[in-house]
Amino acid sequence: MGLWQRSMIALARREGLNRVMQRRRAASLMAGRFVGGASPESGVETALRLSADFGITSSLFFLGEYVRDPARIEENVRSTIEAAELLGRAGLDVHVSIDPTAVGFMTSATLGRTNAERIASAVAGQPLRPHNYLMLDMEDRALLAPTLALHAGLLDQGLPAAITLQARLRRTEQDVQPFVQRRTAVRLVKGAFPLGPVHDHRGSRAISASFLRIGSAMLSEDARRAGFYPVFATHDDALARQLIDLARSRGWEPEQYEFELLYGVRPDWQQELRSMGAQVRAYVPFGADWWPYCIRRVGENPANVLLLGRALLGKSYASR
């Protein structure tokens, strides 16, 4: 992780700055770019627009992570359940994402499991569509084993659960093996929590190579027969094209797997993917606590620094 990204993460974790920026009208430039709205209703409106305009589906995520306050935890759970119910009524995929630390795992594993079960049950109660899931985001290494156990427990209860795995981690090639034998989904990401050479593949080439190897396992014939659903979460267009070629060569139809990209990040590429016939899902965050999320997007891509500059300098929409 470079100095620029570390600096942006440090900004994201400054609570005082967070409060100041979220009160500034000009800073909403960043929220407008990367966040789908402040409420479940506005998040679903964004999902409806993406579906109608581009044929892009959505995974809604209520902004909030590393939460200990009981009231905040309950707000996270209720807002996610509300989003699931609204998606169901809108006739869209009921696909919502959660961070385990947002639903109680900072307090206890028992509370986190109970709240995840509440959300997964809400998803299960909506009109049936092929890709209704509670998607578990993957956080730092301390949450890896609890998240894997949570996913297994939800599946054992017959609940529609999916999980995120990181190509950066060496262990992921083994972790993915049981999943490709089940009717579940895995969202494969490159990963954002480096641990060192013992645990990690190092450098972009090694991580991309790992991504492709894991992607190959996810696109196996056994996986397809099991009803497994691969989700490739990458903005790397060269890697995406390799995965499309691999899927085609193995007889996978475009509707049998998908690409997931962040809302507001490379929208032209998202639309190009759709024009190629690929299934595309946008990860659409919503909620009022948007500054930490947005500033991390700037950290990932310095090209977004103009948005940061406008926010910090108080530039208005009219100055664009």
Coordinates of C-alpha atoms in Angstrom, one line a residue, residues 34 69 123 131 139 144 149-150 156 223 231:
F34 CA -19.7 7.5 -5.2
D69 CA -22.7 1.4 19.7
V123 CA -33.7 -11.5 1.9
H131 CA -29.5 -13.8 -7.4
E139 CA -12.7 -7.1 6.3
L144 CA -11.6 -13.8 8.2
A149 CA -17.9 -19.5 9.9
L150 CA -20.8 -17.0 9.6
D156 CA -26.6 -24.6 6.8
A223 CA -18.8 -25.4 -10.0
V231 CA -18.8 -12.9 -9.0

